[in-house]
Coordinates of C-alpha atoms and ligand atoms in Angstrom, one line a residue:
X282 CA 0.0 0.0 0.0
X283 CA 2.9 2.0 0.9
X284 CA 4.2 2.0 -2.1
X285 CA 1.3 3.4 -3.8
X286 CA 0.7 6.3 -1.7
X287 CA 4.2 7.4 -1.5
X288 CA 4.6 8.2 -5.2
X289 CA 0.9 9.9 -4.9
X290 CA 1.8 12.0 -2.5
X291 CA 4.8 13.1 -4.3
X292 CA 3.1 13.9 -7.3
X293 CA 0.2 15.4 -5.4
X294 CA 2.8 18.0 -3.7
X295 CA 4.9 18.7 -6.8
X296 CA 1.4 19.8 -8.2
X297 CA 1.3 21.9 -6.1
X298 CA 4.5 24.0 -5.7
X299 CA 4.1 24.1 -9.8
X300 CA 1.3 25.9 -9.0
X301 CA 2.8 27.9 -6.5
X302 CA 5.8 29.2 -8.8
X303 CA 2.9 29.7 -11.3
X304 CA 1.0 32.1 -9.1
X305 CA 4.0 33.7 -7.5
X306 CA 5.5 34.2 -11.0
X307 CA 2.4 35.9 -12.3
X308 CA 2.2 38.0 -8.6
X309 CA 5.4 38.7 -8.6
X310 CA 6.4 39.1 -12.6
X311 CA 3.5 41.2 -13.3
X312 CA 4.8 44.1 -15.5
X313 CA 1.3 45.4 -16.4
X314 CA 1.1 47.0 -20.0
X315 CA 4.3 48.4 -21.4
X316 CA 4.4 50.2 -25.0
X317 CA 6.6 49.1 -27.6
X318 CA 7.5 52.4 -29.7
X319 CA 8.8 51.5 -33.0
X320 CA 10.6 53.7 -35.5
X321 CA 10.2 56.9 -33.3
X322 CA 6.9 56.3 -32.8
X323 CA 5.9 55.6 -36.3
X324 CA 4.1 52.4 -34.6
X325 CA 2.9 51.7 -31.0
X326 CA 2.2 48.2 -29.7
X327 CA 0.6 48.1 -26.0
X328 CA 1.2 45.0 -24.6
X329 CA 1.0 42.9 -21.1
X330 CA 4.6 42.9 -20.2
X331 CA 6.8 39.8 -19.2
X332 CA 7.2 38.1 -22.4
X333 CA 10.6 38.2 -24.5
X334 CA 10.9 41.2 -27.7
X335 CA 10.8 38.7 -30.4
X336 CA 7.7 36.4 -28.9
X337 CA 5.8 39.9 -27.9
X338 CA 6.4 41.3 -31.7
X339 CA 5.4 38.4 -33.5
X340 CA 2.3 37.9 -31.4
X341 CA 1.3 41.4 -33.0
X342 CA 2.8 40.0 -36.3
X343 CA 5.7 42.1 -36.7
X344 CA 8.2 39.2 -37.2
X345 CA 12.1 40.0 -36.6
X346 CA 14.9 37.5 -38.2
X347 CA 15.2 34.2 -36.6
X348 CA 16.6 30.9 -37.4
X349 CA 16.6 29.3 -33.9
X350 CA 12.6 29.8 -32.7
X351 CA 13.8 32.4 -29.8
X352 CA 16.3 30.1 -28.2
X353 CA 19.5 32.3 -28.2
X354 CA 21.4 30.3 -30.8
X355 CA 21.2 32.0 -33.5
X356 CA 22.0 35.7 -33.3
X357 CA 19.4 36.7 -36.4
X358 CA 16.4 38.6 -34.1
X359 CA 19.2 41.6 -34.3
X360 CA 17.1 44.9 -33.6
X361 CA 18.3 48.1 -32.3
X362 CA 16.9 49.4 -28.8
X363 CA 16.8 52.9 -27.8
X364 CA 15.9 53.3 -24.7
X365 CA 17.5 51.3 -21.5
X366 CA 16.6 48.2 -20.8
X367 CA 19.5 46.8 -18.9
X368 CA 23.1 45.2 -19.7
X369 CA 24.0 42.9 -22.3
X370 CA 23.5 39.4 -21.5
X371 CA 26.1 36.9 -21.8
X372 CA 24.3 34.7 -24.5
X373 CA 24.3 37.7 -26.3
X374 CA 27.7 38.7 -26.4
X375 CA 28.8 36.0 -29.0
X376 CA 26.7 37.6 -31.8
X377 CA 27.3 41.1 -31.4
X378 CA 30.3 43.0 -32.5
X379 CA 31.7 46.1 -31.0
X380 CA 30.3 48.0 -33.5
X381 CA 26.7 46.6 -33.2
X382 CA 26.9 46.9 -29.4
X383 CA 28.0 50.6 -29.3
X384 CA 24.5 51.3 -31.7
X385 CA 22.8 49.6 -28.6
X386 CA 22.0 46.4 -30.9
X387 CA 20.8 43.7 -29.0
X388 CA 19.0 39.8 -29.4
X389 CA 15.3 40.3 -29.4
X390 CA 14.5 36.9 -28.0
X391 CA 17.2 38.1 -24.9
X392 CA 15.1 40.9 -24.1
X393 CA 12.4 40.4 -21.5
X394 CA 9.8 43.3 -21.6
X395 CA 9.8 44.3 -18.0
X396 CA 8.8 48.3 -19.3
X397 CA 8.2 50.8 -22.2
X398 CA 11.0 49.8 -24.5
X399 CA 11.5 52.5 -27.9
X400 CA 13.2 50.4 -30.9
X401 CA 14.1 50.3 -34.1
X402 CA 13.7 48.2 -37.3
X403 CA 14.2 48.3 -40.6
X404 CA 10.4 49.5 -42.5
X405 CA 11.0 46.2 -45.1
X406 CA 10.4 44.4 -41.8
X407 CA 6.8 45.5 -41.7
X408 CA 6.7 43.9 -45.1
X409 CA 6.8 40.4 -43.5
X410 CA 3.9 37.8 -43.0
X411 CA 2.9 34.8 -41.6
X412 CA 2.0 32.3 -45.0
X413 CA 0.1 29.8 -45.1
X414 CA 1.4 27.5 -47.8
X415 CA 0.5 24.0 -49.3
X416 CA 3.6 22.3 -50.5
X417 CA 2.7 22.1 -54.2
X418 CA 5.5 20.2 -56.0
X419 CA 9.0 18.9 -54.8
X420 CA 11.9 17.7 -57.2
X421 CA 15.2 15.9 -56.3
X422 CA 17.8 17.8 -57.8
X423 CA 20.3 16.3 -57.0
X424 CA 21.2 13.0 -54.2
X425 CA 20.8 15.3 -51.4
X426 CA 19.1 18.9 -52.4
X427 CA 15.3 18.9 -53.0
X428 CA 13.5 21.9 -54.4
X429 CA 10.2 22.7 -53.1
X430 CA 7.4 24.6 -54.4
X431 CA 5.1 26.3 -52.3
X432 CA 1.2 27.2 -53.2
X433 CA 0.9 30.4 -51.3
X434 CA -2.9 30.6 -52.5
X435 CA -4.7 33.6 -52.5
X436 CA -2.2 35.5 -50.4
X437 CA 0.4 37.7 -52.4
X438 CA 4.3 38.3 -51.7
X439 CA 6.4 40.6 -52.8
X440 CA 9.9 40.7 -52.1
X441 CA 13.2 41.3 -53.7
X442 CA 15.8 38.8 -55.4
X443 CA 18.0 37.5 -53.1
X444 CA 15.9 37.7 -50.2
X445 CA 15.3 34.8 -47.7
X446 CA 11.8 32.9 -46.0
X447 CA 11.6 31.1 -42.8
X448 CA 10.1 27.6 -42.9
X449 CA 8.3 26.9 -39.3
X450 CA 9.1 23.4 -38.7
X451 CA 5.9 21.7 -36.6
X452 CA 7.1 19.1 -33.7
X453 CA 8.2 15.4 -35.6
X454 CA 9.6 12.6 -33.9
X455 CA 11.5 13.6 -30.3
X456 CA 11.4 17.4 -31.6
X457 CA 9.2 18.8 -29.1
X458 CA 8.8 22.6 -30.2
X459 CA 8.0 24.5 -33.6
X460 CA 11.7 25.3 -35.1
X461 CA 12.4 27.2 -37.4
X462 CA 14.9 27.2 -40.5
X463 CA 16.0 30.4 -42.9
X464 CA 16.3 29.0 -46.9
X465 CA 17.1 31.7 -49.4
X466 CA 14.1 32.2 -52.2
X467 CA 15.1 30.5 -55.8
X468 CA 11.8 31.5 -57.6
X469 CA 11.2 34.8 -59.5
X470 CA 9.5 37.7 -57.6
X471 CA 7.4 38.4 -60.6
X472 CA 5.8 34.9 -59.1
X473 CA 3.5 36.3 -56.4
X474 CA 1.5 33.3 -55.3
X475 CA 4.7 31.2 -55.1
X476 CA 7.9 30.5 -52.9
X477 CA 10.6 27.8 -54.1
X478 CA 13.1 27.0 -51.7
X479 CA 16.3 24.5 -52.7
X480 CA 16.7 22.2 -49.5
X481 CA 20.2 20.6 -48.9
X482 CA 20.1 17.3 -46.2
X483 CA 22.5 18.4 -43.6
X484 CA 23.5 15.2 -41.8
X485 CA 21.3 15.7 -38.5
X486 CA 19.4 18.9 -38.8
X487 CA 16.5 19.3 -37.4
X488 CA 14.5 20.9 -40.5
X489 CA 16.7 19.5 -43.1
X490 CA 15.7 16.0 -42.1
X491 CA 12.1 16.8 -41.6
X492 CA 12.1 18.1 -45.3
X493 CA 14.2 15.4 -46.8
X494 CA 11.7 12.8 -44.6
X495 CA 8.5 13.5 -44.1
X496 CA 7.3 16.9 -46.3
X497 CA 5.2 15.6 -49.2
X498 CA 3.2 17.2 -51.8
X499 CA 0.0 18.5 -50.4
X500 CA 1.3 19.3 -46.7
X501 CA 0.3 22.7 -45.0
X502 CA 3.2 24.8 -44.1
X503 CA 3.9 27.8 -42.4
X504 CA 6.6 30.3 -44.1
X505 CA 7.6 33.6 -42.2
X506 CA 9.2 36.1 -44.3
X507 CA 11.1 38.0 -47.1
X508 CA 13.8 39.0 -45.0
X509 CA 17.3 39.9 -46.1
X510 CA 18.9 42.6 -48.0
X511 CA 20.9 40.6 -50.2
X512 CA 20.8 41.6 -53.7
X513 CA 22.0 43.1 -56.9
X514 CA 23.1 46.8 -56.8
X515 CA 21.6 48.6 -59.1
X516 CA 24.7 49.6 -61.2
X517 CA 26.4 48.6 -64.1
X518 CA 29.4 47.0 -62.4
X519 CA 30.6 43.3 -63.7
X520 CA 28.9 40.8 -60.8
X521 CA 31.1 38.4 -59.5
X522 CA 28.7 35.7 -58.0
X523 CA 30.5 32.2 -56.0
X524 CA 27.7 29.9 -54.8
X525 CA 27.9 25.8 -54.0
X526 CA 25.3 23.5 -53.4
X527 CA 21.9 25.2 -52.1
X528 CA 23.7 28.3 -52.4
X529 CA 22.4 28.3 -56.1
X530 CA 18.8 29.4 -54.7
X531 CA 19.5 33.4 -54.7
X532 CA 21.2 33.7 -57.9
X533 CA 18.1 31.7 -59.3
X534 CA 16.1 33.7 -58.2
X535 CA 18.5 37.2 -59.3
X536 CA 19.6 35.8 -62.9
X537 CA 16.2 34.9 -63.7
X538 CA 14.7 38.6 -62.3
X539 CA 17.1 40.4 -64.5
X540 CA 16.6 38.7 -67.7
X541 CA 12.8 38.4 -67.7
X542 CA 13.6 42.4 -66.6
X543 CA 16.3 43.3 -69.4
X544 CA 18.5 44.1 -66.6
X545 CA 20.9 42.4 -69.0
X546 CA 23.2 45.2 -70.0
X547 CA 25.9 44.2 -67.2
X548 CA 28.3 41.6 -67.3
X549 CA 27.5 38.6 -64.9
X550 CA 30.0 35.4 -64.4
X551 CA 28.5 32.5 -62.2
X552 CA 30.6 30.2 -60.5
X553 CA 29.3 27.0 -59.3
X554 CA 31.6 24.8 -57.0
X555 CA 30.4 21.0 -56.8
X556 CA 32.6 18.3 -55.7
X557 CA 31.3 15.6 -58.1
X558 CA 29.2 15.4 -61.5
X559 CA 26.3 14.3 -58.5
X560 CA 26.7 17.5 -57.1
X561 CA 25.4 19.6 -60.4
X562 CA 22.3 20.9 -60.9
X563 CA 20.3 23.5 -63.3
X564 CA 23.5 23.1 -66.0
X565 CA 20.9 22.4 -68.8
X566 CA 18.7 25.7 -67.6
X567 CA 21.3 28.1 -67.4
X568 CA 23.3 27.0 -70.0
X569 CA 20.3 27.8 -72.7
X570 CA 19.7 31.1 -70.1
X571 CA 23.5 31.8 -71.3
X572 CA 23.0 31.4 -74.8
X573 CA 20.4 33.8 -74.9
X574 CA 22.1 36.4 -72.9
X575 CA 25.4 37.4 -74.0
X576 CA 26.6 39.0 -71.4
X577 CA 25.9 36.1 -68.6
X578 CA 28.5 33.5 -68.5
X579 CA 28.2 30.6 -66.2
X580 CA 31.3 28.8 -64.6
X581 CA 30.2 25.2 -62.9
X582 CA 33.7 23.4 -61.7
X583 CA 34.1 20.1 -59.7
X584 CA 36.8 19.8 -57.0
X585 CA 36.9 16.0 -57.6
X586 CA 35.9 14.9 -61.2
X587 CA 38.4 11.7 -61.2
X588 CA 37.1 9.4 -63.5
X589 CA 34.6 11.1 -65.2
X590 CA 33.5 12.9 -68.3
X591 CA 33.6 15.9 -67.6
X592 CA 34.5 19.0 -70.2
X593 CA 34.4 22.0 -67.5
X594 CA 37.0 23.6 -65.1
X595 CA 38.4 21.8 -62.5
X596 CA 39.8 22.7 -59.2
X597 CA 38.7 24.4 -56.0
X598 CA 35.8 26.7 -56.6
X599 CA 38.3 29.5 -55.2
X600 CA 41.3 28.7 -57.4
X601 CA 38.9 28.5 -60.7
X602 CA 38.1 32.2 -59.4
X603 CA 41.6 33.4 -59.1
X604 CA 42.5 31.7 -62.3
X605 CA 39.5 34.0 -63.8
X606 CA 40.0 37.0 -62.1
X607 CA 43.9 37.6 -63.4
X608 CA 43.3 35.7 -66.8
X609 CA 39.6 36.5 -68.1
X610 CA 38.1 39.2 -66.1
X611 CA 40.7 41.4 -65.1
X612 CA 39.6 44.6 -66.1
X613 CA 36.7 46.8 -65.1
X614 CA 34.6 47.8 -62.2
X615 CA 33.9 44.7 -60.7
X616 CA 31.4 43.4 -57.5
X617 CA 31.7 40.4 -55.6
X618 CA 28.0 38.5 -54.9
X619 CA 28.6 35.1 -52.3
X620 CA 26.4 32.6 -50.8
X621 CA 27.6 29.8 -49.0
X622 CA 29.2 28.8 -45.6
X623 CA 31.3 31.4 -43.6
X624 CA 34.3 29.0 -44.5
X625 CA 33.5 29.9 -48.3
X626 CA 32.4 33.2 -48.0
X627 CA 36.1 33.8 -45.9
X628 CA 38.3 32.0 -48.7
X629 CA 36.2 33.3 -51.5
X630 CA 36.4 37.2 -49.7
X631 CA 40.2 36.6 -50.1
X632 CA 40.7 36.0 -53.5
X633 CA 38.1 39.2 -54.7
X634 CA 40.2 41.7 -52.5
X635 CA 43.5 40.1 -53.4
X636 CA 42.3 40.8 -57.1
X637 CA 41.7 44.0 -56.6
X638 CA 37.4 43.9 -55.9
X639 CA 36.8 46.4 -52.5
X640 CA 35.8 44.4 -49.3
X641 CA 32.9 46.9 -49.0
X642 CA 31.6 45.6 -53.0
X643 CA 31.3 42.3 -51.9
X644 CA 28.4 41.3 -50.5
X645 CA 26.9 37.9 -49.0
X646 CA 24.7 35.6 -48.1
X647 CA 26.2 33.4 -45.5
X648 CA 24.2 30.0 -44.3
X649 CA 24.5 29.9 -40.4
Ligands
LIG820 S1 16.0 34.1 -32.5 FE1 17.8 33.1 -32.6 S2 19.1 34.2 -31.2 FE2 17.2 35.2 -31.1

């Protein structure tokens, strides 16, 4: 009998100092209504205090950056803060530099709303929605990168070339919360009622191996987004781009904007790092894009094309663009357009400025 009531009575008292800590919290956390002032007051959210920035804002669907759900680990819910509301936390240190912390930017999710707080975001930000989506067709194209289509249905989006969504990632298998995932856009903006994303299986991630598993065609999704101010200046300077793998989905989605546009007047050389022949996608699509626009040339080079047929360069990604830069294309105003991993971006950041392109004409997209 005793070993029945024991347990009970253990459970029955843990009830109840969870409610305790429940009520206390509430008694003693309770902020009352704060105001959020945003853009100098251009917009004013009044609000029960006690949440966190990022939670608060998106509750009144303003959404700031984030690739982690509000869990610190990401750095992207960047926003600057104008008024005081405290020191910097350590888990925001790591994703702040000097510079960002002397304009007083700080981790939305890190910020608990304990009084009136006075920010500011950039106005494209007011630009983002919540979508509903139904996934409408997905493609393997290649071993380990699916494209998917999303059906936005009635709902319209505009954004820019270049720009990025966030997929919201429902609970699957021991993944208890919503997570979500930032995946640069590949379709055209002149498509309004669609959003394709290219999907890479990373080896153990969370939304990679939800997509790669268990999306199918006719699934409901949620997409947060555009975000992002990557994208072609509006000049008639030669465009550099570097991209690997998914890193394809932004120039997509720019080469394709320009020609349908007759932005076509500048000169733009693509280069496409893969390791193997397996590793190659879209060759047929921008080769006949290339053909039609004479000023586009496109540059796809393996790092490991051992035994097979294979006609194009060869070599690191960054030594086919050195090769390039002093042989082919080394005259001219020229800017630098990257999308890949920091380690990429870094090595392909050195061979632009040691060919003469300015750090501050190179610009990125860099996958966290
Ligand atoms: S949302 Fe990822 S760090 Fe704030």
């Amino acid at each position: 009998m005793e070993f029945i009531i024991a347990p009970l009575i253990i459970s029955i008292l843990t009830g109840i100092l969870a409610a305790i800590i429940s009520i206390t919290d509430k008694i003693v956390n309770n902020y009352g209504e704060i105001t959020i002032s945003i853009n100098n007051g251009k917009k004013e959210i009044k609000i029960d205090g006690g949440e966190n920035l990022l939670t608060t804002l998106s509750s009144k669907e303003i959404y700031l950056p984030s690739a982690c759900g509000g869990r610190g680990s990401c750095g992207a819910c960047k926003c600057k803060v104008t008024s005081d509301v405290g020191e910097y936390l350590p888990t925001e240190i790591p994703y702040l530099t000097k510079e960002e912390m002397k304009e007083n930017i700080r981790l939305g999710c890190q910020i608990k709303l304990k009084k009136d707080i006075s920010i500011e975001i950039p106005d494209s930000l007011f630009n983002v929605k919540k979508y509903e989506a139904v996934v409408e067709k997905i493609v393997d194209v290649t071993h380990d990168i699916k494209e998917v289509l999303f059906n936005l249905g009635n709902e319209e989006i505009n954004f820019t070339a270049g720009m990025y969504m966030q997929l919201c990632i429902p609970p699957y298998d021991k993944i208890k919360n919503e997570t979500q995932r930032a995946y640069s856009i590949s379709s055209k903006p002149s498509d309004k009622h669609h959003i394709e994303l290219l999907i890479r299986l990373v080896p153990g991630g969370i939304a990679t191996t939800w997509v790669h598993t268990y999306l199918k065609e006719g699934d409901k999704v949620k997409l947060i987004g555009p975000f992002g101010e990557f994208e072609a200046t509006p000049t008639n300077s030669t465009m550099i781009c570097v991209a690997g793998g998914s890193g394809m989905a932004p120039f997509k989605s720019m080469l394709y904007h320009m020609y349908e546009n007759n932005i076509n007047d500048r000169e733009i050389w693509y280069f496409f790092g893969a390791r193997t022949k397996k590793d190659l996608f879209y060759l047929e699509e921008l080769a006949e894009l290339q053909e039609k626009w004479p000023n586009f040339h496109f540059v796809p080079a393996l790092s490991e094309p051992e035994g097979e047929e294979w006609k194009g360069e060869s070599g690191l990604i960054t030594d086919v663009l050195d090769r390039y830069l002093k042989t082919i294309i080394n005259s001219g105003y020229k800017e630098g357009y990257l999308c890949g991993s920091p380690g990429m971006i870094n090595a392909c950041n050195n061979v632009m400025t040691a060919n003469g392109i300015k750090l501050e004409n190179i610009y990125y997209d860099k996958f966290a």
